[in-house]
Amino acid sequence: LPHSPDEAHVVVIPVPFEATTSYGGGTSNGPAALLEASKQVDLFDVETGRPYERGIAMLEAPAELHMWNERAKERALLVIEAGGIESGDAELLSAATDVNGFSEKLNDHVYRTTKHWLEHGKRVAAVGGDHAISFGIIQAHAEKYPGMGVLHLDAHADLRVAYEGFTWSHASIFYNVCERIPGVKTLVQVGLRDMSENEHRYIEDSGGRIHAFYDAVLQQNRFDGLPWNQQVKQIVDKLPQQVYLSFDIDGLDPVLCPNTGTPVPGGLSFPEATALVAGVVRSGRTIVGFDLTEVAPDPEGSEWDANVGARLLYKMIGWMLKSQKA
């Protein structure tokens, strides 16, 4: 597309960072793969019209982000291979501290970049990278839209406390959001099917701030004949007027994202996921921003993961623009 970031209405921040990835890797290549795959996405969308006419531009990822990612991954590997820092080994503790330091730099970069473009009247999205990259962009949006809700599509709850010793682990993103960003009023999680007992307890003890729609329950409702549009209404009814979307690609059926880092059987189909986004807008709510994470291209060369991710990205942009009057 021909628009510069200054000309575009939607600015996309690439965040090639996956320091704390604890299973499969490759998500740091996600932003570049999404950009390449986007060339195969038809610009006219039957549901949202012509999102491209408003202008969409992806920023360049600074070289230092790639450097932080490589150095943090090297240090994180020591901890991951040891299964965490529980042993108290000084070298492991030092490595975890280093990783946390790089993650804090990353958070600050994403936060400042998001804040800059929001102040210039743009709608801002981020693409990862692992799910840990979402903290800075959620923080900036919560400052601009206090009381907003987060709609979180994921196979995992991501409510672990400093998983494996990493404060900013991808498995801890929404624990950090809930504990550190008071501007987020409500967290609505959809598609959860792999979580710890402590995470489940954290949801139960949240006093209604977190609403979980577990995949097993969604599927059982379907088996019992409850249409998806009615389930979407139940989900959307838990959200406030202003909504931020945080979508981990592994919330989808892994047939659609086989190379993501932590695939889990089950999940939403592509039409179900996009109908959920559409349901937010059709309810009269406003999508203020979003992120898409954990897209990992096939190391063998298939573009399937990036193709699905790019199409989800364009749908999210389209519905975000459709939800806004200006």
Short mmCIF file of N, CA and C in Angstrom, two decimals, residues 169-271:
data_model
loop_
_atom_site.label_atom_id
_atom_site.label_comp_id
_atom_site.label_asym_id
_atom_site.label_seq_id
_atom_site.Cartn_x
_atom_site.Cartn_y
_atom_site.Cartn_z
N SER A 169 7.25 -13.03 31.03
CA SER A 169 7.03 -14.20 30.18
C SER A 169 5.77 -14.06 29.34
N HIS A 170 5.80 -14.70 28.18
CA HIS A 170 4.59 -14.74 27.35
C HIS A 170 3.44 -15.42 28.09
N ALA A 171 3.77 -16.29 29.05
CA ALA A 171 2.74 -16.98 29.83
C ALA A 171 2.24 -16.14 31.00
N SER A 172 2.80 -14.93 31.17
CA SER A 172 2.44 -14.06 32.28
C SER A 172 1.82 -12.74 31.83
N ILE A 173 1.59 -12.58 30.54
CA ILE A 173 1.19 -11.28 30.01
C ILE A 173 -0.07 -10.75 30.70
N PHE A 174 -1.09 -11.58 30.89
CA PHE A 174 -2.32 -11.03 31.45
C PHE A 174 -2.33 -11.00 32.97
N TYR A 175 -1.45 -11.75 33.60
CA TYR A 175 -1.21 -11.51 35.03
C TYR A 175 -0.62 -10.11 35.20
N ASN A 176 0.35 -9.77 34.37
CA ASN A 176 0.97 -8.44 34.45
C ASN A 176 -0.01 -7.33 34.11
N VAL A 177 -0.85 -7.57 33.11
CA VAL A 177 -1.86 -6.57 32.75
C VAL A 177 -2.80 -6.34 33.94
N CYS A 178 -3.29 -7.42 34.53
CA CYS A 178 -4.25 -7.29 35.64
C CYS A 178 -3.61 -6.65 36.86
N GLU A 179 -2.34 -6.94 37.12
CA GLU A 179 -1.69 -6.44 38.32
C GLU A 179 -1.12 -5.03 38.15
N ARG A 180 -0.79 -4.64 36.91
CA ARG A 180 -0.02 -3.42 36.69
C ARG A 180 -0.76 -2.35 35.89
N ILE A 181 -1.88 -2.69 35.28
CA ILE A 181 -2.58 -1.71 34.43
C ILE A 181 -4.01 -1.54 34.93
N PRO A 182 -4.22 -0.66 35.90
CA PRO A 182 -5.57 -0.49 36.46
C PRO A 182 -6.58 0.06 35.47
N GLY A 183 -6.10 0.67 34.36
CA GLY A 183 -7.00 1.20 33.35
C GLY A 183 -7.77 0.14 32.59
N VAL A 184 -7.34 -1.13 32.72
CA VAL A 184 -8.09 -2.24 32.11
C VAL A 184 -9.16 -2.66 33.10
N LYS A 185 -10.41 -2.37 32.76
CA LYS A 185 -11.53 -2.66 33.66
C LYS A 185 -11.89 -4.14 33.66
N THR A 186 -11.89 -4.73 32.46
CA THR A 186 -12.39 -6.09 32.30
C THR A 186 -11.51 -6.86 31.33
N LEU A 187 -11.26 -8.13 31.64
CA LEU A 187 -10.55 -9.03 30.75
C LEU A 187 -11.49 -10.18 30.42
N VAL A 188 -11.80 -10.34 29.14
CA VAL A 188 -12.68 -11.42 28.68
C VAL A 188 -11.84 -12.36 27.82
N GLN A 189 -11.68 -13.59 28.31
CA GLN A 189 -10.81 -14.56 27.65
C GLN A 189 -11.65 -15.63 26.97
N VAL A 190 -11.29 -15.94 25.73
CA VAL A 190 -12.10 -16.85 24.90
C VAL A 190 -11.23 -17.94 24.30
N GLY A 191 -11.69 -19.18 24.42
CA GLY A 191 -11.01 -20.31 23.78
C GLY A 191 -10.01 -21.01 24.67
N LEU A 192 -9.98 -20.68 25.96
CA LEU A 192 -8.98 -21.27 26.86
C LEU A 192 -9.15 -22.78 26.96
N ARG A 193 -8.04 -23.48 26.83
CA ARG A 193 -8.10 -24.94 26.92
C ARG A 193 -6.83 -25.56 27.47
N ASP A 194 -5.91 -24.74 27.97
CA ASP A 194 -4.65 -25.26 28.52
C ASP A 194 -4.19 -24.27 29.59
N MET A 195 -4.32 -24.65 30.86
CA MET A 195 -4.01 -23.70 31.93
C MET A 195 -3.69 -24.44 33.22
N SER A 196 -3.06 -23.74 34.15
CA SER A 196 -2.74 -24.32 35.45
C SER A 196 -3.89 -24.11 36.42
N GLU A 197 -3.85 -24.88 37.50
CA GLU A 197 -4.88 -24.73 38.54
C GLU A 197 -4.80 -23.36 39.19
N ASN A 198 -3.57 -22.83 39.34
CA ASN A 198 -3.41 -21.50 39.92
C ASN A 198 -4.03 -20.42 39.04
N GLU A 199 -3.89 -20.58 37.73
CA GLU A 199 -4.51 -19.61 36.82
C GLU A 199 -6.03 -19.66 36.94
N HIS A 200 -6.56 -20.87 37.01
CA HIS A 200 -8.00 -21.02 37.16
C HIS A 200 -8.47 -20.36 38.45
N ARG A 201 -7.71 -20.53 39.52
CA ARG A 201 -8.06 -19.92 40.79
C ARG A 201 -7.99 -18.39 40.71
N TYR A 202 -6.99 -17.88 39.97
CA TYR A 202 -6.84 -16.43 39.81
C TYR A 202 -8.08 -15.84 39.13
N ILE A 203 -8.58 -16.55 38.12
CA ILE A 203 -9.80 -16.11 37.44
C ILE A 203 -10.97 -16.12 38.41
N GLU A 204 -11.11 -17.22 39.16
CA GLU A 204 -12.23 -17.35 40.09
C GLU A 204 -12.20 -16.29 41.18
N ASP A 205 -10.98 -15.88 41.56
CA ASP A 205 -10.82 -14.92 42.65
C ASP A 205 -10.76 -13.47 42.17
N SER A 206 -11.03 -13.23 40.88
CA SER A 206 -10.85 -11.88 40.31
C SER A 206 -12.01 -10.94 40.62
N GLY A 207 -13.04 -11.45 41.26
CA GLY A 207 -14.18 -10.61 41.59
C GLY A 207 -14.97 -10.14 40.38
N GLY A 208 -14.92 -10.91 39.31
CA GLY A 208 -15.67 -10.55 38.11
C GLY A 208 -14.90 -9.68 37.14
N ARG A 209 -13.65 -9.34 37.47
CA ARG A 209 -12.84 -8.55 36.52
C ARG A 209 -12.45 -9.40 35.32
N ILE A 210 -12.25 -10.70 35.54
CA ILE A 210 -11.89 -11.62 34.45
C ILE A 210 -13.06 -12.55 34.19
N HIS A 211 -13.45 -12.65 32.93
CA HIS A 211 -14.49 -13.58 32.50
C HIS A 211 -13.86 -14.57 31.52
N ALA A 212 -13.93 -15.85 31.85
CA ALA A 212 -13.32 -16.88 31.01
C ALA A 212 -14.39 -17.68 30.28
N PHE A 213 -14.22 -17.81 28.98
CA PHE A 213 -15.09 -18.65 28.15
C PHE A 213 -14.23 -19.81 27.65
N TYR A 214 -14.32 -20.92 28.39
CA TYR A 214 -13.46 -22.07 28.13
C TYR A 214 -13.89 -22.79 26.86
N ASP A 215 -12.91 -23.28 26.13
CA ASP A 215 -13.19 -23.95 24.86
C ASP A 215 -14.12 -25.14 25.06
N ALA A 216 -13.92 -25.90 26.13
CA ALA A 216 -14.76 -27.08 26.36
C ALA A 216 -16.22 -26.69 26.52
N VAL A 217 -16.46 -25.56 27.19
CA VAL A 217 -17.84 -25.10 27.40
C VAL A 217 -18.42 -24.57 26.09
N LEU A 218 -17.62 -23.81 25.33
CA LEU A 218 -18.09 -23.31 24.04
C LEU A 218 -18.47 -24.46 23.11
N GLN A 219 -17.63 -25.51 23.12
CA GLN A 219 -17.90 -26.65 22.24
C GLN A 219 -19.13 -27.41 22.73
N GLN A 220 -19.28 -27.58 24.04
CA GLN A 220 -20.45 -28.28 24.56
C GLN A 220 -21.73 -27.53 24.23
N ASN A 221 -21.66 -26.19 24.34
CA ASN A 221 -22.82 -25.39 23.95
C ASN A 221 -23.19 -25.62 22.49
N ARG A 222 -22.17 -25.74 21.67
CA ARG A 222 -22.43 -26.00 20.24
C ARG A 222 -23.07 -27.37 20.07
N PHE A 223 -22.54 -28.38 20.76
CA PHE A 223 -23.12 -29.72 20.67
C PHE A 223 -24.58 -29.72 21.11
N ASP A 224 -24.90 -28.85 22.08
CA ASP A 224 -26.27 -28.77 22.59
C ASP A 224 -27.18 -27.92 21.71
N GLY A 225 -26.61 -27.37 20.61
CA GLY A 225 -27.43 -26.65 19.66
C GLY A 225 -27.48 -25.15 19.81
N LEU A 226 -26.62 -24.58 20.68
CA LEU A 226 -26.62 -23.14 20.85
C LEU A 226 -25.84 -22.49 19.70
N PRO A 227 -26.46 -21.66 18.90
CA PRO A 227 -25.77 -21.07 17.75
C PRO A 227 -24.58 -20.20 18.18
N TRP A 228 -23.60 -20.12 17.32
CA TRP A 228 -22.41 -19.34 17.65
C TRP A 228 -22.74 -17.86 17.86
N ASN A 229 -23.66 -17.33 17.10
CA ASN A 229 -23.98 -15.91 17.28
C ASN A 229 -24.54 -15.62 18.67
N GLN A 230 -25.24 -16.58 19.27
CA GLN A 230 -25.72 -16.39 20.63
C GLN A 230 -24.58 -16.48 21.65
N GLN A 231 -23.62 -17.35 21.38
CA GLN A 231 -22.45 -17.43 22.25
C GLN A 231 -21.64 -16.14 22.14
N VAL A 232 -21.52 -15.61 20.93
CA VAL A 232 -20.82 -14.33 20.75
C VAL A 232 -21.49 -13.25 21.57
N LYS A 233 -22.82 -13.21 21.57
CA LYS A 233 -23.52 -12.19 22.36
C LYS A 233 -23.21 -12.33 23.85
N GLN A 234 -23.16 -13.55 24.34
CA GLN A 234 -22.83 -13.79 25.74
C GLN A 234 -21.42 -13.26 26.07
N ILE A 235 -20.49 -13.46 25.14
CA ILE A 235 -19.12 -13.00 25.34
C ILE A 235 -19.06 -11.47 25.32
N VAL A 236 -19.65 -10.89 24.28
CA VAL A 236 -19.57 -9.44 24.08
C VAL A 236 -20.28 -8.68 25.20
N ASP A 237 -21.33 -9.26 25.75
CA ASP A 237 -22.07 -8.60 26.83
C ASP A 237 -21.21 -8.34 28.06
N LYS A 238 -20.11 -9.05 28.19
CA LYS A 238 -19.21 -8.86 29.33
C LYS A 238 -18.24 -7.70 29.14
N LEU A 239 -18.23 -7.11 27.94
CA LEU A 239 -17.26 -6.06 27.62
C LEU A 239 -17.84 -4.66 27.81
N PRO A 240 -16.99 -3.70 28.20
CA PRO A 240 -17.44 -2.31 28.25
C PRO A 240 -17.51 -1.71 26.85
N GLN A 241 -17.76 -0.41 26.76
CA GLN A 241 -17.94 0.25 25.46
C GLN A 241 -16.68 0.21 24.60
N GLN A 242 -15.54 0.46 25.20
CA GLN A 242 -14.28 0.51 24.45
C GLN A 242 -13.51 -0.78 24.66
N VAL A 243 -13.11 -1.38 23.55
CA VAL A 243 -12.55 -2.73 23.58
C VAL A 243 -11.21 -2.76 22.86
N TYR A 244 -10.24 -3.38 23.52
CA TYR A 244 -8.94 -3.68 22.91
C TYR A 244 -8.90 -5.17 22.64
N LEU A 245 -8.47 -5.57 21.44
CA LEU A 245 -8.37 -6.99 21.08
C LEU A 245 -6.94 -7.48 21.24
N SER A 246 -6.77 -8.61 21.89
CA SER A 246 -5.45 -9.24 21.99
C SER A 246 -5.59 -10.68 21.55
N PHE A 247 -5.11 -10.96 20.35
CA PHE A 247 -5.34 -12.27 19.74
C PHE A 247 -4.04 -13.05 19.58
N ASP A 248 -3.93 -14.13 20.33
CA ASP A 248 -2.87 -15.11 20.12
C ASP A 248 -3.39 -16.08 19.06
N ILE A 249 -2.62 -16.27 18.01
CA ILE A 249 -3.09 -17.09 16.89
C ILE A 249 -3.43 -18.51 17.33
N ASP A 250 -2.83 -18.98 18.47
CA ASP A 250 -3.13 -20.34 18.88
C ASP A 250 -4.50 -20.49 19.52
N GLY A 251 -5.25 -19.38 19.62
CA GLY A 251 -6.65 -19.48 19.98
C GLY A 251 -7.47 -20.17 18.91
N LEU A 252 -6.94 -20.16 17.69
CA LEU A 252 -7.59 -20.84 16.57
C LEU A 252 -7.29 -22.34 16.61
N ASP A 253 -8.07 -23.10 15.88
CA ASP A 253 -7.77 -24.51 15.64
C ASP A 253 -6.35 -24.60 15.08
N PRO A 254 -5.48 -25.45 15.65
CA PRO A 254 -4.10 -25.51 15.18
C PRO A 254 -3.93 -25.95 13.72
N VAL A 255 -4.99 -26.45 13.10
CA VAL A 255 -4.94 -26.70 11.65
C VAL A 255 -4.65 -25.39 10.92
N LEU A 256 -5.06 -24.27 11.51
CA LEU A 256 -4.87 -22.95 10.90
C LEU A 256 -3.52 -22.32 11.26
N CYS A 257 -2.85 -22.87 12.26
CA CYS A 257 -1.58 -22.28 12.70
C CYS A 257 -0.65 -23.38 13.22
N PRO A 258 -0.31 -24.34 12.38
CA PRO A 258 0.43 -25.52 12.86
C PRO A 258 1.82 -25.23 13.40
N ASN A 259 2.40 -24.10 13.04
CA ASN A 259 3.76 -23.81 13.47
C ASN A 259 3.86 -22.83 14.63
N THR A 260 2.70 -22.44 15.19
CA THR A 260 2.75 -21.57 16.36
C THR A 260 3.45 -22.29 17.51
N GLY A 261 3.95 -21.53 18.46
CA GLY A 261 4.85 -22.10 19.47
C GLY A 261 4.23 -23.13 20.39
N THR A 262 2.97 -22.94 20.79
CA THR A 262 2.33 -23.86 21.73
C THR A 262 0.93 -24.23 21.25
N PRO A 263 0.83 -24.99 20.16
CA PRO A 263 -0.48 -25.37 19.63
C PRO A 263 -1.20 -26.32 20.58
N VAL A 264 -2.53 -26.18 20.64
CA VAL A 264 -3.35 -27.03 21.51
C VAL A 264 -4.57 -27.47 20.70
N PRO A 265 -4.91 -28.77 20.70
CA PRO A 265 -6.10 -29.21 19.99
C PRO A 265 -7.34 -28.47 20.46
N GLY A 266 -8.28 -28.29 19.53
CA GLY A 266 -9.49 -27.54 19.82
C GLY A 266 -9.40 -26.15 19.22
N GLY A 267 -10.12 -25.20 19.79
CA GLY A 267 -10.01 -23.82 19.33
C GLY A 267 -11.08 -23.44 18.34
N LEU A 268 -11.03 -22.16 17.95
CA LEU A 268 -12.04 -21.58 17.07
C LEU A 268 -11.66 -21.78 15.60
N SER A 269 -12.68 -21.86 14.77
CA SER A 269 -12.46 -21.81 13.33
C SER A 269 -12.20 -20.35 12.93
N PHE A 270 -11.74 -20.14 11.73
CA PHE A 270 -11.52 -18.77 11.26
C PHE A 270 -12.83 -17.98 11.23
N PRO A 271 -13.92 -18.54 10.68
CA PRO A 271 -15.18 -17.78 10.68
C PRO A 271 -15.70 -17.48 12.09
#
